PDB file of C-alpha atoms and ligand atoms in Angstrom:
ATOM      1  CA  MET A   1      14.790 171.623 140.049  1.00 58.00           C
ATOM      2  CA  ALA A   2      16.095 167.831 139.758  1.00 66.00           C
ATOM      3  CA  THR A   3      15.230 166.018 136.750  1.00 86.00           C
ATOM      4  CA  VAL A   4      14.025 162.557 136.591  1.00 89.00           C
ATOM      5  CA  ASP A   5      16.294 159.733 135.135  1.00 90.00           C
ATOM      6  CA  ASN A   6      13.326 157.357 134.733  1.00 94.00           C
ATOM      7  CA  LEU A   7      10.140 156.146 136.269  1.00 96.00           C
ATOM      8  CA  THR A   8       9.044 152.691 137.200  1.00 96.00           C
ATOM      9  CA  ILE A   9       5.470 152.181 137.882  1.00 98.00           C
ATOM     10  CA  PHE A  10       3.914 149.040 139.922  1.00 98.00           C
ATOM     11  CA  TYR A  11       0.313 148.644 139.940  1.00 98.00           C
ATOM     12  CA  PHE A  12      -2.287 146.523 141.017  1.00 98.00           C
ATOM     13  CA  THR A  13      -6.024 146.734 139.404  1.00 98.00           C
ATOM     14  CA  GLY A  14      -9.172 144.697 139.856  1.00 97.00           C
ATOM     15  CA  THR A  15     -11.506 146.482 137.641  1.00 97.00           C
ATOM     16  CA  GLY A  16      -9.310 148.639 135.968  1.00 98.00           C
ATOM     17  CA  ASN A  17      -9.215 151.703 136.964  1.00 96.00           C
ATOM     18  CA  SER A  18      -5.585 151.953 138.633  1.00 97.00           C
ATOM     19  CA  GLY A  19      -4.485 150.234 135.620  1.00 98.00           C
ATOM     20  CA  LYS A  20      -6.075 153.130 133.462  1.00 98.00           C
ATOM     21  CA  VAL A  21      -4.177 155.804 135.893  1.00 98.00           C
ATOM     22  CA  ALA A  22      -1.100 153.976 135.200  1.00 98.00           C
ATOM     23  CA  GLU A  23      -1.671 154.145 131.438  1.00 98.00           C
ATOM     24  CA  TRP A  24      -2.203 157.939 131.886  1.00 98.00           C
ATOM     25  CA  ILE A  25       0.901 158.692 133.861  1.00 98.00           C
ATOM     26  CA  SER A  26       2.897 156.540 131.511  1.00 98.00           C
ATOM     27  CA  GLN A  27       1.688 158.713 128.415  1.00 98.00           C
ATOM     28  CA  VAL A  28       2.562 161.783 130.327  1.00 97.00           C
ATOM     29  CA  ALA A  29       5.936 160.436 130.813  1.00 97.00           C
ATOM     30  CA  ASP A  30       6.515 159.584 127.432  1.00 97.00           C
ATOM     31  CA  GLU A  31       5.398 163.252 126.469  1.00 97.00           C
ATOM     32  CA  LEU A  32       8.189 164.355 128.862  1.00 95.00           C
ATOM     33  CA  LYS A  33      11.002 162.136 127.413  1.00 95.00           C
ATOM     34  CA  VAL A  34      10.838 160.773 130.891  1.00 96.00           C
ATOM     35  CA  PRO A  35      11.577 156.467 130.219  1.00 95.00           C
ATOM     36  CA  CYS A  36       8.865 154.959 131.853  1.00 96.00           C
ATOM     37  CA  GLU A  37       8.081 151.202 132.606  1.00 96.00           C
ATOM     38  CA  SER A  38       4.758 150.385 133.630  1.00 97.00           C
ATOM     39  CA  ILE A  39       4.442 147.035 135.560  1.00 97.00           C
ATOM     40  CA  SER A  40       1.386 145.230 136.661  1.00 98.00           C
ATOM     41  CA  ILE A  41       2.148 143.317 139.837  1.00 98.00           C
ATOM     42  CA  ALA A  42      -0.314 140.444 139.286  1.00 97.00           C
ATOM     43  CA  ASN A  43       2.034 139.523 136.051  1.00 95.00           C
ATOM     44  CA  ILE A  44       5.185 139.234 138.009  1.00 96.00           C
ATOM     45  CA  ASP A  45       6.999 136.899 140.821  1.00 94.00           C
ATOM     46  CA  ARG A  46       6.362 139.291 143.733  1.00 94.00           C
ATOM     47  CA  ARG A  47       8.823 137.548 146.161  1.00 90.00           C
ATOM     48  CA  ASN A  48      11.726 137.729 143.508  1.00 90.00           C
ATOM     49  CA  PHE A  49      13.028 141.268 142.894  1.00 90.00           C
ATOM     50  CA  SER A  50      16.232 140.217 141.209  1.00 88.00           C
ATOM     51  CA  LYS A  51      14.182 139.313 138.252  1.00 85.00           C
ATOM     52  CA  LEU A  52      12.614 142.663 138.117  1.00 85.00           C
ATOM     53  CA  ASN A  53      16.205 144.636 137.060  1.00 75.00           C
ATOM     54  CA  LEU A  54      15.267 147.673 139.178  1.00 82.00           C
ATOM     55  CA  SER A  55      17.791 150.372 137.523  1.00 71.00           C
ATOM     56  CA  SER A  56      18.145 152.759 140.390  1.00 74.00           C
ATOM     57  CA  LYS A  57      20.023 156.082 139.516  1.00 83.00           C
ATOM     58  CA  PRO A  58      19.692 159.049 141.757  1.00 84.00           C
ATOM     59  CA  ASN A  59      16.666 160.353 140.205  1.00 90.00           C
ATOM     60  CA  SER A  60      14.856 157.176 139.400  1.00 92.00           C
ATOM     61  CA  ARG A  61      11.493 157.605 140.781  1.00 95.00           C
ATOM     62  CA  PHE A  62       8.959 154.682 141.744  1.00 96.00           C
ATOM     63  CA  LEU A  63       5.348 154.751 141.750  1.00 97.00           C
ATOM     64  CA  PHE A  64       2.819 152.556 143.317  1.00 97.00           C
ATOM     65  CA  ILE A  65      -0.869 152.786 142.302  1.00 97.00           C
ATOM     66  CA  SER A  66      -3.635 150.537 143.789  1.00 96.00           C
ATOM     67  CA  PRO A  67      -7.129 150.692 144.315  1.00 95.00           C
ATOM     68  CA  THR A  68      -8.445 151.332 148.082  1.00 93.00           C
ATOM     69  CA  HIS A  69      -9.859 148.252 149.501  1.00 93.00           C
ATOM     70  CA  GLY A  70     -11.389 148.431 153.155  1.00 90.00           C
ATOM     71  CA  PHE A  71     -10.148 151.801 153.463  1.00 89.00           C
ATOM     72  CA  ASN A  72      -6.435 151.067 152.657  1.00 91.00           C
ATOM     73  CA  TYR A  73      -4.258 149.243 150.013  1.00 94.00           C
ATOM     74  CA  PRO A  74      -5.266 145.704 149.520  1.00 95.00           C
ATOM     75  CA  PRO A  75      -2.962 143.402 151.247  1.00 95.00           C
ATOM     76  CA  VAL A  76      -1.291 142.115 147.708  1.00 97.00           C
ATOM     77  CA  MET A  77       0.008 145.686 147.325  1.00 96.00           C
ATOM     78  CA  MET A  78       0.923 146.129 151.114  1.00 95.00           C
ATOM     79  CA  HIS A  79       2.931 142.821 150.847  1.00 96.00           C
ATOM     80  CA  PHE A  80       4.379 143.920 147.883  1.00 96.00           C
ATOM     81  CA  ILE A  81       5.944 147.409 149.099  1.00 95.00           C
ATOM     82  CA  MET A  82       6.907 145.880 152.259  1.00 94.00           C
ATOM     83  CA  ARG A  83       9.021 143.616 150.571  1.00 94.00           C
ATOM     84  CA  PHE A  84      10.161 146.043 148.230  1.00 95.00           C
ATOM     85  CA  PRO A  85      14.018 146.500 148.493  1.00 92.00           C
ATOM     86  CA  LYS A  86      14.826 149.333 150.669  1.00 91.00           C
ATOM     87  CA  GLY A  87      16.573 152.503 148.997  1.00 89.00           C
ATOM     88  CA  THR A  88      17.258 156.285 148.810  1.00 90.00           C
ATOM     89  CA  ASN A  89      15.241 157.112 145.679  1.00 90.00           C
ATOM     90  CA  LYS A  90      11.825 159.200 146.144  1.00 92.00           C
ATOM     91  CA  ILE A  91       8.560 157.192 145.859  1.00 94.00           C
ATOM     92  CA  ALA A  92       4.985 158.229 145.641  1.00 94.00           C
ATOM     93  CA  LEU A  93       1.891 156.215 146.455  1.00 94.00           C
ATOM     94  CA  LEU A  94      -1.451 156.714 144.696  1.00 94.00           C
ATOM     95  CA  ASN A  95      -4.742 155.179 145.209  1.00 93.00           C
ATOM     96  CA  THR A  96      -7.996 155.122 143.440  1.00 93.00           C
ATOM     97  CA  ARG A  97     -11.203 155.228 145.170  1.00 91.00           C
ATOM     98  CA  GLY A  98     -14.719 154.511 144.886  1.00 89.00           C
ATOM     99  CA  GLY A  99     -17.158 157.370 145.071  1.00 85.00           C
ATOM    100  CA  LEU A 100     -20.586 157.260 145.896  1.00 83.00           C
ATOM    101  CA  ARG A 101     -23.355 159.535 144.437  1.00 87.00           C
ATOM    102  CA  ILE A 102     -26.032 160.861 147.008  1.00 88.00           C
ATOM    103  CA  GLY A 103     -28.468 162.837 144.765  1.00 91.00           C
ATOM    104  CA  LYS A 104     -26.386 165.756 143.237  1.00 90.00           C
ATOM    105  CA  TRP A 105     -23.456 165.214 145.714  1.00 88.00           C
ATOM    106  CA  VAL A 106     -20.698 162.948 144.748  1.00 86.00           C
ATOM    107  CA  THR A 107     -18.565 161.741 147.442  1.00 83.00           C
ATOM    108  CA  PRO A 108     -14.897 161.330 146.720  1.00 80.00           C
ATOM    109  CA  GLY A 109     -14.268 157.809 148.253  1.00 78.00           C
ATOM    110  CA  LEU A 110     -12.609 157.201 151.860  1.00 75.00           C
ATOM    111  CA  SER A 111      -9.342 156.261 152.271  1.00 75.00           C
ATOM    112  CA  GLY A 112      -7.760 155.446 155.722  1.00 68.00           C
ATOM    113  CA  ILE A 113      -4.229 155.988 154.120  1.00 63.00           C
ATOM    114  CA  ALA A 114      -2.749 159.353 154.146  1.00 50.00           C
ATOM    115  CA  HIS A 115      -2.738 159.816 150.530  1.00 56.00           C
ATOM    116  CA  PRO A 116      -4.782 161.371 148.261  1.00 48.00           C
ATOM    117  CA  CYS A 117      -6.049 159.669 144.972  1.00 43.00           C
TER     118      CYS A 117
HETATM  119  C1  LIG B 201     -13.347 144.656 148.022  1.00 75.29           C
HETATM  120  C2  LIG B 201     -13.371 146.467 147.790  1.00 75.29           C
HETATM  121  C3  LIG B 201     -13.318 147.177 148.961  1.00 75.29           C
HETATM  122  C4  LIG B 201     -13.512 148.474 148.532  1.00 75.29           C
HETATM  123  N1  LIG B 201     -13.000 149.518 149.648  1.00 75.29           N
HETATM  124  C5  LIG B 201     -13.068 150.816 149.411  1.00 75.29           C
HETATM  125  C6  LIG B 201     -12.746 151.881 150.463  1.00 75.29           C
HETATM  126  O1  LIG B 201     -12.665 151.512 151.494  1.00 75.29           O
HETATM  127  N2  LIG B 201     -12.961 153.337 149.942  1.00 75.29           N
HETATM  128  C7  LIG B 201     -12.979 153.562 148.527  1.00 75.29           C
HETATM  129  O2  LIG B 201     -13.112 154.845 148.190  1.00 75.29           O
HETATM  130  N3  LIG B 201     -13.180 152.550 147.671  1.00 75.29           N
HETATM  131  C8  LIG B 201     -13.243 151.403 148.182  1.00 75.29           C
HETATM  132  N4  LIG B 201     -13.458 150.395 147.113  1.00 75.29           N
HETATM  133  C9  LIG B 201     -13.632 150.890 145.597  1.00 75.29           C
HETATM  134  C10 LIG B 201     -12.435 151.217 144.743  1.00 75.29           C
HETATM  135  O3  LIG B 201     -11.331 151.453 145.777  1.00 75.29           O
HETATM  136  C11 LIG B 201     -12.608 151.405 143.450  1.00 75.29           C
HETATM  137  O4  LIG B 201     -13.742 151.025 142.676  1.00 75.29           O
HETATM  138  C12 LIG B 201     -11.345 151.670 142.640  1.00 75.29           C
HETATM  139  O5  LIG B 201     -11.323 152.572 141.508  1.00 75.29           O
HETATM  140  C13 LIG B 201     -11.089 150.170 142.079  1.00 75.29           C
HETATM  141  O6  LIG B 201      -9.782 150.268 141.364  1.00 75.29           O
HETATM  142  P1  LIG B 201      -9.504 149.288 140.222  1.00 75.29           P
HETATM  143  O7  LIG B 201     -10.388 149.265 139.067  1.00 75.29           O
HETATM  144  O8  LIG B 201      -8.095 149.563 139.592  1.00 75.29           O
HETATM  145  O9  LIG B 201      -9.769 147.905 141.024  1.00 75.29           O
HETATM  146  C14 LIG B 201     -13.459 148.972 147.111  1.00 75.29           C
HETATM  147  C15 LIG B 201     -13.589 148.195 146.392  1.00 75.29           C
HETATM  148  C16 LIG B 201     -13.590 146.734 146.598  1.00 75.29           C
HETATM  149  C17 LIG B 201     -13.591 145.859 145.455  1.00 75.29           C
END
């Protein structure tokens, strides 16, 4: 099984849910002794990747976390991913969604993009 050299999380959050998920995953990475950096894309220059000092070892992993807006990632995250430097490292996408309570039934939210929350 490949070990993970380090994990970099890029997240966008409006009301805090995706930020909380980023925090939880960072805590798990700490427990597993995987170096992890969690970055809010709202706080960085999203057009200048050289400032980010992206260290990319063969087993570096990148994780993008964002809410679902209109069945998809919001434009800010879509544009960030589209501009992200191309490489061969594995990445993962994670989206939080809004559930809806109908009586006792809680729907899981709706996402048009093909990845689970
Ligand atoms: C403008 C807007 C559009 C949304 N569209 C969807 C959607 O299509 N499907 C869904 O399941 N949730 C939708 N939501 C709910 C958010 O995805 C959900 O509350 C998410 O957990 C918020 O994450 P955040 O706290 O990190 O911003 C929408 C929320 C907003 C504000």
